XYZ file of C-alpha atoms in Angstrom:
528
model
C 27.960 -30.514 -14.436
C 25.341 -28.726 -12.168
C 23.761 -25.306 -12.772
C 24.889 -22.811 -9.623
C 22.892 -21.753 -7.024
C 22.770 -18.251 -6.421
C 20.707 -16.812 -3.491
C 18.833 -13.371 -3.568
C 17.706 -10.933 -1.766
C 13.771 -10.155 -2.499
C 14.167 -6.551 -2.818
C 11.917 -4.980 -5.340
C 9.291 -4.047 -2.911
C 9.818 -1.007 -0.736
C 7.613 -1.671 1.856
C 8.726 -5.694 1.982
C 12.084 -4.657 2.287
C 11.177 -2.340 5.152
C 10.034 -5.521 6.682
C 12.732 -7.527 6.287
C 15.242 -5.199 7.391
C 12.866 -4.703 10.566
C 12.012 -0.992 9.673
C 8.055 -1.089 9.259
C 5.650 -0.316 12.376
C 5.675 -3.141 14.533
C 1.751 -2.792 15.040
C 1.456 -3.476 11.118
C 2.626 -7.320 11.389
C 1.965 -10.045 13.458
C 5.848 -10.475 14.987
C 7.792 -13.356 13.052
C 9.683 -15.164 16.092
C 13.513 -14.663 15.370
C 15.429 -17.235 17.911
C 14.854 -20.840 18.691
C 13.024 -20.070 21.815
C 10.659 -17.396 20.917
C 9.576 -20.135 17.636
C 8.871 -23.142 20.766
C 6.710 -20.459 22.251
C 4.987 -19.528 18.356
C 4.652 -23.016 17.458
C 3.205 -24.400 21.326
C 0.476 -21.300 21.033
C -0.301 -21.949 17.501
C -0.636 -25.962 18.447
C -2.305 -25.638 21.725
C -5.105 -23.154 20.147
C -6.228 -24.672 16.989
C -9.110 -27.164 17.145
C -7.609 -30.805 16.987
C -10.033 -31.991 13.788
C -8.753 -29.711 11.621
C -6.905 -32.052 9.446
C -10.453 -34.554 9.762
C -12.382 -31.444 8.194
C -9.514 -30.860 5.611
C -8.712 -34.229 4.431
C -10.358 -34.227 1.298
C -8.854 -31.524 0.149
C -5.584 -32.314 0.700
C -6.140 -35.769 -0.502
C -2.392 -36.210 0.553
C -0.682 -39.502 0.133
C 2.549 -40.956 0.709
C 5.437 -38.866 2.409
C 2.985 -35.780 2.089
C 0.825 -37.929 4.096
C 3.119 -38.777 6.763
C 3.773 -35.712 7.697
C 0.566 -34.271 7.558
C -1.084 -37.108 9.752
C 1.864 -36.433 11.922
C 1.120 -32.795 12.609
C -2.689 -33.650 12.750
C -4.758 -34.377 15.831
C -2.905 -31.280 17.479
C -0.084 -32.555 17.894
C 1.942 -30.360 15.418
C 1.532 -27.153 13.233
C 2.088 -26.466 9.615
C 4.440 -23.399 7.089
C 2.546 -22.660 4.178
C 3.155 -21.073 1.439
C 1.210 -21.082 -2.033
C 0.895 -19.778 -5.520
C -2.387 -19.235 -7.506
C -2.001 -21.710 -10.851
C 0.198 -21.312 -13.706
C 0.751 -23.041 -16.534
C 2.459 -26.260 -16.497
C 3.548 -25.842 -12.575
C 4.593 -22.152 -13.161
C 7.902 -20.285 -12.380
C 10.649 -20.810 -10.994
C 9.349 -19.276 -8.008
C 6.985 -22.145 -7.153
C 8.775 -24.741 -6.808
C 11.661 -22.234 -4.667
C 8.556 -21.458 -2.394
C 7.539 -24.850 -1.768
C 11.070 -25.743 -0.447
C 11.121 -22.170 1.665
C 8.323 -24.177 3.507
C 9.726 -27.461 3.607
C 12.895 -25.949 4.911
C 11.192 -23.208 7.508
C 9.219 -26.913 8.494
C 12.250 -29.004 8.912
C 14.117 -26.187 10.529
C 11.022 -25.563 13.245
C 10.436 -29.707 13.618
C 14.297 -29.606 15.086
C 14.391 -26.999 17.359
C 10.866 -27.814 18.736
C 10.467 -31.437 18.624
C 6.966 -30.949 17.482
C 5.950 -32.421 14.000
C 5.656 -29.321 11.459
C 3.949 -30.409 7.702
C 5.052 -28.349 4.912
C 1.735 -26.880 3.164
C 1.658 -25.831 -0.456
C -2.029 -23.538 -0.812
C -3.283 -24.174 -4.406
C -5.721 -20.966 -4.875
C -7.506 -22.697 -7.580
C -10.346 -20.157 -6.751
C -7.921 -17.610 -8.425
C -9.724 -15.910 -11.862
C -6.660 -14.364 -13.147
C -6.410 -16.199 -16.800
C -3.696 -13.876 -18.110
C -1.297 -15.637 -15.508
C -2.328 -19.334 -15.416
C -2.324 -19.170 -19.239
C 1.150 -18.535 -20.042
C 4.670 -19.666 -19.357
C 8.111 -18.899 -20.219
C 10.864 -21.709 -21.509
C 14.801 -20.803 -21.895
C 15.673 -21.716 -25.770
C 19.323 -20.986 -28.096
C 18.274 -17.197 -29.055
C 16.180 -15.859 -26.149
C 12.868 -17.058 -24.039
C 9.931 -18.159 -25.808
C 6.473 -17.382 -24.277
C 3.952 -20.306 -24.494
C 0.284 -19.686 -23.740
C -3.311 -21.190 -24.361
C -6.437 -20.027 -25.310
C -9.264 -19.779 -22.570
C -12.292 -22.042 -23.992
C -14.866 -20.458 -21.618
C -15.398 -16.942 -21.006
C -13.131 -15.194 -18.717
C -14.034 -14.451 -14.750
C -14.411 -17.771 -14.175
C -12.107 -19.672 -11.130
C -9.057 -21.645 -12.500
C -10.733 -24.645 -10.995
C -13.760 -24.304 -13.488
C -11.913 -22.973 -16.272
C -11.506 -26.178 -19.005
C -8.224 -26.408 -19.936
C -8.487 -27.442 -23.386
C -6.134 -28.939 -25.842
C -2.513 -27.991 -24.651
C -0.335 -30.883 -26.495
C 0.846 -28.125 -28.704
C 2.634 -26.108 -26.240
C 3.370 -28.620 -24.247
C 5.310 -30.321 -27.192
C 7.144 -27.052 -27.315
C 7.989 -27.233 -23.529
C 9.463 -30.792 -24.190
C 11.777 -29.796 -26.986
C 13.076 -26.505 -24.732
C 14.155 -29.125 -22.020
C 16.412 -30.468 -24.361
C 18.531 -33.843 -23.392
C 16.910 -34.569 -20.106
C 18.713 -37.098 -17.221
C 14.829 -37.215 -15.580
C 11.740 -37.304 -18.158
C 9.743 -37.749 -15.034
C 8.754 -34.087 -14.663
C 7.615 -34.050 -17.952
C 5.551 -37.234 -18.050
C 3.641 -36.431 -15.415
C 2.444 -33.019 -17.446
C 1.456 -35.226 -20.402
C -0.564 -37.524 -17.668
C -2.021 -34.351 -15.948
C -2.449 -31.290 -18.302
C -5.224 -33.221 -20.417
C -8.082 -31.989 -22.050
C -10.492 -33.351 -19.019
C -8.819 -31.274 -16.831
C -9.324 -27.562 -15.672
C -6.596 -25.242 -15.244
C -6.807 -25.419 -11.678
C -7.546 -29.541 -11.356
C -3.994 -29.814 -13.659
C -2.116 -27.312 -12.004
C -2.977 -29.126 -7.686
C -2.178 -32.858 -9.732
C 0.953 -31.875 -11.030
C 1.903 -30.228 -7.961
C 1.022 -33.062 -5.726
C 2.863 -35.750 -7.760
C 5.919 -33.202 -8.036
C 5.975 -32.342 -3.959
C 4.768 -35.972 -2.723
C 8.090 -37.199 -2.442
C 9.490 -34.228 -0.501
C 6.290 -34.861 1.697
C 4.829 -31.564 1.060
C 1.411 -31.336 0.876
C -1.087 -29.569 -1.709
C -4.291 -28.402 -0.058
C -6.890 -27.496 -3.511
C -8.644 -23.767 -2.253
C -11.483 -24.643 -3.875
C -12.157 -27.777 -2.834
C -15.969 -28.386 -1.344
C -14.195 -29.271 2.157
C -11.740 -26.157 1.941
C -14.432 -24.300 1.229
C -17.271 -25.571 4.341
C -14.129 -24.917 6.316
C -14.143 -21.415 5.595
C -17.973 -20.469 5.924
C -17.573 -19.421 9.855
C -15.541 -16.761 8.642
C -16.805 -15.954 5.512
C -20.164 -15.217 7.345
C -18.546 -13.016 9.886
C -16.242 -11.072 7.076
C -20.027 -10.384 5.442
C -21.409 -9.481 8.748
C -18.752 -7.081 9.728
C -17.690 -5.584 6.029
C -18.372 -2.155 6.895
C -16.159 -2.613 9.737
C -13.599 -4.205 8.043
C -13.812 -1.967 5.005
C -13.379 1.200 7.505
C -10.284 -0.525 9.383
C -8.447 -1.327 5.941
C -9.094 2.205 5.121
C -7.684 2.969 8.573
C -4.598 0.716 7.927
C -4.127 2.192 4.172
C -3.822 5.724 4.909
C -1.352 4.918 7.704
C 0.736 2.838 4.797
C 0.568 5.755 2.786
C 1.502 8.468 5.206
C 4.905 6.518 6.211
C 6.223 6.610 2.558
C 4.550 3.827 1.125
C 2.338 2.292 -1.628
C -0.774 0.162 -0.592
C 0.024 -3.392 -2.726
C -3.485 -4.448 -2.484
C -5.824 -1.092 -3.942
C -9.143 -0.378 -1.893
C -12.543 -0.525 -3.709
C -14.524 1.214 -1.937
C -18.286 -0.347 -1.262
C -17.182 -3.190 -1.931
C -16.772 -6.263 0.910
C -14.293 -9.027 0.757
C -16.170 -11.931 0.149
C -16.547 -12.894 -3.802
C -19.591 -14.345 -5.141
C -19.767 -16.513 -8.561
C -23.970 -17.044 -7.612
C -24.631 -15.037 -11.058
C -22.040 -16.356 -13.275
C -19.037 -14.081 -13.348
C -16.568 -13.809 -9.431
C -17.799 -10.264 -8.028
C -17.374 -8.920 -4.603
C -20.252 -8.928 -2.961
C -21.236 -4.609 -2.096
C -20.944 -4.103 1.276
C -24.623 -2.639 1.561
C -25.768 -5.719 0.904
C -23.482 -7.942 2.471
C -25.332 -8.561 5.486
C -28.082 -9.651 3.964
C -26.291 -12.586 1.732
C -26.090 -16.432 3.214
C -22.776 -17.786 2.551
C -22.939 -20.101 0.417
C -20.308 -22.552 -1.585
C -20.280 -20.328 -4.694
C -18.184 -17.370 -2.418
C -14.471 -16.830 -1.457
C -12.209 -14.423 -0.010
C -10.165 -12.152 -2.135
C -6.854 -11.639 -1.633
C -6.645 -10.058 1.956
C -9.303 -12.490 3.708
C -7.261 -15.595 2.142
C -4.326 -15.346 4.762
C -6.778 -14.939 7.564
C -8.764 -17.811 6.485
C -6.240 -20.098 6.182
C -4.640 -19.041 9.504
C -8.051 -19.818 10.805
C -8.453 -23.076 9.127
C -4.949 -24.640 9.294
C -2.240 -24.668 12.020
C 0.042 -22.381 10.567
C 3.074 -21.343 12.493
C 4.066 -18.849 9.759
C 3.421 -18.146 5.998
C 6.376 -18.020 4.111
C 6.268 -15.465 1.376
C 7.630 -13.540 -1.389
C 8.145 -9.259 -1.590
C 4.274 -8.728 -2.977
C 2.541 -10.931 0.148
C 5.137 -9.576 2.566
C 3.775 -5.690 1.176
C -0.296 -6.404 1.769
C 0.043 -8.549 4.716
C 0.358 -5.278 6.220
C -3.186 -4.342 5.197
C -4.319 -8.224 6.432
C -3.818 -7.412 10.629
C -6.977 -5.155 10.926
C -8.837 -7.811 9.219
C -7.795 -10.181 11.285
C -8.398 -8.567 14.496
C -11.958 -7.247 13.567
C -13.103 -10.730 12.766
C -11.385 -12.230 15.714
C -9.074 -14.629 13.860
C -5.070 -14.889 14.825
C -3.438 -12.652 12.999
C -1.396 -14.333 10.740
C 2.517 -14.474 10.823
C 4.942 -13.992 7.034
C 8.257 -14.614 6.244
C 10.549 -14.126 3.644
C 10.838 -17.163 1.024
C 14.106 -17.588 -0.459
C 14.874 -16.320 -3.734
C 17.472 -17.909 -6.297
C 18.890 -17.471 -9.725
C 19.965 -20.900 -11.193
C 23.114 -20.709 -13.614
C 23.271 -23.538 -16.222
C 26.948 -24.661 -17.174
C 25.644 -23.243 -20.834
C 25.376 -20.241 -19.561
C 27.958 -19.983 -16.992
C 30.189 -20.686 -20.099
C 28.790 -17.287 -22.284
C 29.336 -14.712 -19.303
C 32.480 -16.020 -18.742
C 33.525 -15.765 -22.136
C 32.155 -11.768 -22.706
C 33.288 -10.609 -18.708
C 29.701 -10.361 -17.985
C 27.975 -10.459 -14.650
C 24.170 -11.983 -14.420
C 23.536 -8.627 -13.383
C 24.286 -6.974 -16.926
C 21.596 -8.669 -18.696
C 18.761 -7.021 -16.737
C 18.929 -3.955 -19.480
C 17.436 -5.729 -22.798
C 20.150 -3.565 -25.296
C 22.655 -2.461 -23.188
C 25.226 -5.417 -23.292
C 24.743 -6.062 -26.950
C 25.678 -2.309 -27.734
C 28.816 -2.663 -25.419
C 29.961 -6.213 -26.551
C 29.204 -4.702 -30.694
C 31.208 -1.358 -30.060
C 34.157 -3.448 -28.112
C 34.310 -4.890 -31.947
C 34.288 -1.349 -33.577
C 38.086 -1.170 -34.638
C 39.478 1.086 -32.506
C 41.011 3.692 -34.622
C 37.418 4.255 -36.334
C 36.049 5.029 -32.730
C 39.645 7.778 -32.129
C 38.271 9.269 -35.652
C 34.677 9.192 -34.360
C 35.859 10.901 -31.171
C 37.805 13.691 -32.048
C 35.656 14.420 -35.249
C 32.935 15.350 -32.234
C 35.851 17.271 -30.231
C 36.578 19.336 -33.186
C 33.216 20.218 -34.288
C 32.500 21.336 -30.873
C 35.853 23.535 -30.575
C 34.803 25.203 -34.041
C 31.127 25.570 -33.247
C 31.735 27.516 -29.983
C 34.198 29.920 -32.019
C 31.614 30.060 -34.722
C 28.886 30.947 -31.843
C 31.437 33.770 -30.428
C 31.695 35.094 -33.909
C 28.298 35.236 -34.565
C 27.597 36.959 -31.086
C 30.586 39.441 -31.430
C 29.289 40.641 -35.232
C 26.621 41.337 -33.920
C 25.235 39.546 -37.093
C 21.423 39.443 -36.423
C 21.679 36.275 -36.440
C 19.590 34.169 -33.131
C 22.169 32.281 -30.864
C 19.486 29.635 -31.252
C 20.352 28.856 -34.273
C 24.159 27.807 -34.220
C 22.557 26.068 -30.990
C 20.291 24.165 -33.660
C 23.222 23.566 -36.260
C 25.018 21.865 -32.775
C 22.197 19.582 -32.179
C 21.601 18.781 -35.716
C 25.742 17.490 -36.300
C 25.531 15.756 -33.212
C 22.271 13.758 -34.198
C 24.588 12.841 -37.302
C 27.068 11.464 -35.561
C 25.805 9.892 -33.271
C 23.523 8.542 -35.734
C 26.665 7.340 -37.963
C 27.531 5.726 -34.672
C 24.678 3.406 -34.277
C 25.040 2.262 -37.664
C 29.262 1.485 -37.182
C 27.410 -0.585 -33.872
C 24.868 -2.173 -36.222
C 27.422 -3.263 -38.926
C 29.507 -5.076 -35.749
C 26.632 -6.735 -34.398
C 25.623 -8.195 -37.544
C 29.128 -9.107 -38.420
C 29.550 -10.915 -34.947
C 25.532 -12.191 -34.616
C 27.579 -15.335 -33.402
C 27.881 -13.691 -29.589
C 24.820 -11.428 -30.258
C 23.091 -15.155 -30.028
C 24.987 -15.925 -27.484
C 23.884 -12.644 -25.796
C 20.426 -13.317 -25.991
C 20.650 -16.636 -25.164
C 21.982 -15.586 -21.793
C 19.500 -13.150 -21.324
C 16.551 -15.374 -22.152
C 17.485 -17.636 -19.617
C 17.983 -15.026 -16.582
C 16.467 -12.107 -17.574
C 13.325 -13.826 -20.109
C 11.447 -10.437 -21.631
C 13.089 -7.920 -18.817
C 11.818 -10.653 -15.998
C 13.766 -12.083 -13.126
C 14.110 -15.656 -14.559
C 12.495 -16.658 -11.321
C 9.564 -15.430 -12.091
C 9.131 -16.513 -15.369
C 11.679 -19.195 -16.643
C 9.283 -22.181 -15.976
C 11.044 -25.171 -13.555
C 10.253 -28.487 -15.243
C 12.912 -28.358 -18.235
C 15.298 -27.341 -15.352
C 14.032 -30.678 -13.215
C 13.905 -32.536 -16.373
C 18.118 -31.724 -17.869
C 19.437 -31.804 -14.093
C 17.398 -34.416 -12.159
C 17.365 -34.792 -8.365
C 20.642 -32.881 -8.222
C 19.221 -29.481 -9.266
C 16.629 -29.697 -6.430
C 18.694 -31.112 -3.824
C 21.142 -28.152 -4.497
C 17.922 -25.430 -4.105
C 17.398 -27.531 -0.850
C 20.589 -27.161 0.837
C 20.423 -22.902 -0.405
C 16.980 -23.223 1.258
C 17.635 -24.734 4.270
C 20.721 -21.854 4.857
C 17.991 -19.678 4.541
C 15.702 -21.163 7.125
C 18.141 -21.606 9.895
C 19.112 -17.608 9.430
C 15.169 -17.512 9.823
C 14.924 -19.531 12.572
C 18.605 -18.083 14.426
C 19.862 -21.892 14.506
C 22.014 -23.777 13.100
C 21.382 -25.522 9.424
C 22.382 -29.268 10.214
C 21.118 -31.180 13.020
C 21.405 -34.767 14.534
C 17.566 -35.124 14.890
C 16.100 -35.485 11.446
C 12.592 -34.331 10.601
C 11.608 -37.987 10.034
C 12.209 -39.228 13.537
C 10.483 -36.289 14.568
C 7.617 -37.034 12.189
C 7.776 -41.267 13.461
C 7.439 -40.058 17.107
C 4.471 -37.379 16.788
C 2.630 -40.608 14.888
C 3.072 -42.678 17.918
């Protein structure tokens, strides 16, 4: 039996869901096409304007093989575009989330390659220039009881890039990752971890392997954001981001204060004096200060930070659209002043798709205890209800009309007092209220104690559930890694996230989901 397939909305993000519903300032975003006609006219513009040796330059960093190949040589040459998405590392392939992203693209790519006839590549961006440790370090595996968090050590010192960071000895947790998958019906997943996630790797070198092996055979391709070719690539507009970081700092300010005065949050905080082009020339990643950013020669030891990234790629690759999740959807509202001031295309985003997966396991526990995935998002809340349900119910009568009664006879104590004019403060029968009422309900939580250790049976069974949707108050999709799931449910499990993907796309698109012309033909014919 399969797990189900629930789509989800992104929410979460005010702004993002401003976006999606089409609510935010138009002038914020770079329009996302919405029929079939208005994406031929996206993708023909996007093809007919980007330099035909892009894929020449970016090769090596792709270093693409097999169906990933295909379809990249296919859109190369300018004869087709790419949909990116991407995902700085984490551990062992990361969430959920990354592999759902990767087949937002594929599908937003497939979808496009119909209606247009032109050969679209599916692009996963590895930003293996990335120094956030506390993410790539850590993962999250579903287990009987809960989640259990696995994480490693960092052997060097921290504010280094993911692709220079060793990775160290990992067998330990990934031993642990093995036993949470359980009986598997595909070990392939996790043999290629034990080929890639070795101690001559880096964080970043284990996490673009892994990915490439995993995505090959759905021909997306992995392009490595820190590879030397990525990286010459990007110099044009790294120079001109240094050259014009005053400007640029003064139009994001521009952009934030506009954010903020419609109601919302900036995702991506300002620093002032501070340009977007990071430096590692001394050791640590620092921006470079804007004051003396036009006198620094790029060089291959800088990068952009999180707001020059999407303008750099859109600069460097053919990209039709990115497809992204609620936080990217929130600062690529901040990105279109960048863009403009440094004379790149502004760059277009998406919504990804967004799933819960539902093993039979699971299904079977809410089910049982009437409860909806929904319930589990409190961490206490279900227990306390499911352990109370078990308080007999005559106990809970008693409990409730012992509070009725001391209420009745505390307010005619409190008129007593008042009309006896007793001395006495009113505060204090207030106090003698309060007090009883901490007692009971005190006396309460212990009745709803002794049932949940009398029935720990579906209290494991509670957090079992929990741990595998809602791991440590976490959507599961954002923390539940996907290689046990691969590994238990096999080619099933991710043709199943295909077909809730490609619904997705063609709403994205405004076509239909199934066509006659398959993205293969399409891919044959732009080879020819």
């Amino acid at each position: 039996m399969n797990p189900r397939i629930i789509t989800q909305s992104l929410g979460s993000n005010p702004l993002a869901t401003a976006v999606i519903g089409g609510n935010a300032p138009f002038n914020w975003y770079e329009a996302a096409p919405g029929d079939p006609e208005s994406w031929r006219n996206r993708v023909e513009s996007v093809r007919s304007t980007m330099p035909g040796d892009w894929l020449a330059k970016l090769s090596p960093a792709f270093q693409a093989s097999g169906k990933a190949k295909a379809r990249l040589e296919a859109a190369g040459g300018g004869q087709g575009v790419v949909v990116t998405t991407g995902q700085q590392p984490g551990l062992f392939g990361g969430p959920i989330y990354t592999l759902s992203k990767a087949l937002s693209a594929l599908a937003l790519a497939d979808a496009l390659q119909r209606i247009t006839g032109v050969p679209v590549a599916p692009v996963f961006w590895a930003a293996t220039d990335d120094t956030d440790f506390k993410e790539a370090s850590s993962t999250v595996v579903a287990t009987t009881g809960g989640a259990q968090l696995l994480r490693i050590d960092h052997p060097e010192t921290l504010g280094r890039t993911m692709a220079s960071m060793p990775l160290g000895d990992v067998s330990t947790q990934l031993e642990a990752l093995t036993q949470a998958a359980g009986s598997t019906v595909d070990r392939g997943p996790l043999d290629l971890l034990e080929r890639f996630y070795t101690t001559d790797q880096t964080v970043g070198s284990a996490y673009v392997a892994f990915l490439r092996e995993v995505f090959e055979p759905l021909g997306i391709a992995v392009i490595d954001a820190s590879h030397a070719a990525t990286r010459a690539a990007a110099r044009p507009v790294l120079a001109e981001a240094l050259k014009k970081s005053a400007e640029v700092a003064s139009r994001i300010a521009a952009r934030n204060r506009e954010i903020e005065a419609a109601g919302f949050a900036t995702q991506v905080q300002d620093v002032p004096g501070l340009s977007l082009v990071f430096s590692s020339a001394s050791g640590g990643r620092k921006r470079v200060p804007i004051k003396a950013a036009a006198k620094h020669e790029v060089s291959d030891e800088m990068g952009p930070n999180v707001l020059l990234r999407p303008v750099i790629e859109r600069a460097i690759l053919p990209t039709a659209t990115y497809v992204g999740g609620p936080a990217e959807i929130a600062y690529f509202a901040q990105i279109s002043p960048i863009a403009d001031t440094l004379g790149v295309s502004r760059p277009t985003i998406v919504p990804r798709w967004s799933c819960m997966i539902i093993e039979p396991h699971i299904e079977r526990i809410l089910e049982k205890l009437y409860l909806l995935p929904e319930d589990l998002r409190d961490p206490h809340e279900v227990e306390t209800r499911v352990a109370r349900s078990h308080v007999p119910k005559v106990v809970l009568e008693e409990l409730e009309a012992t509070r009725a009664l001391i209420d009745q006879r505390l307010d005619a104590l409190t008129d007593a007092v008042a009309q006896a004019d007793s001395g006495i403060n009113a505060a204090l029968t207030g106090g003698l209220r309060a007090n009883l009422t901490r007692r009971l309900d005190r006396f309460e939580r212990r009745l709803i104690a002794g049932a949940k250790k009398r029935h720990a049976d579906i209290m494991l069974e509670i957090a079992t559930a929990r741990g595998a949707l809602y791991p440590f108050g976490k959507h599961q999709e954002r923390a539940i890694n996907f290689v046990p799931l691969l590994a238990r449910y096999g080619l099933a499990l991710r043709d199943d996230m295909r077909t809730e993907a490609d619904r997705h796309a063609a709403q994205l698109v405004g076509a239909d989901a199934v066509s006659e012309t398959s993205p293969e033909a399409v891919a044959v014919r732009g080879q020819s």
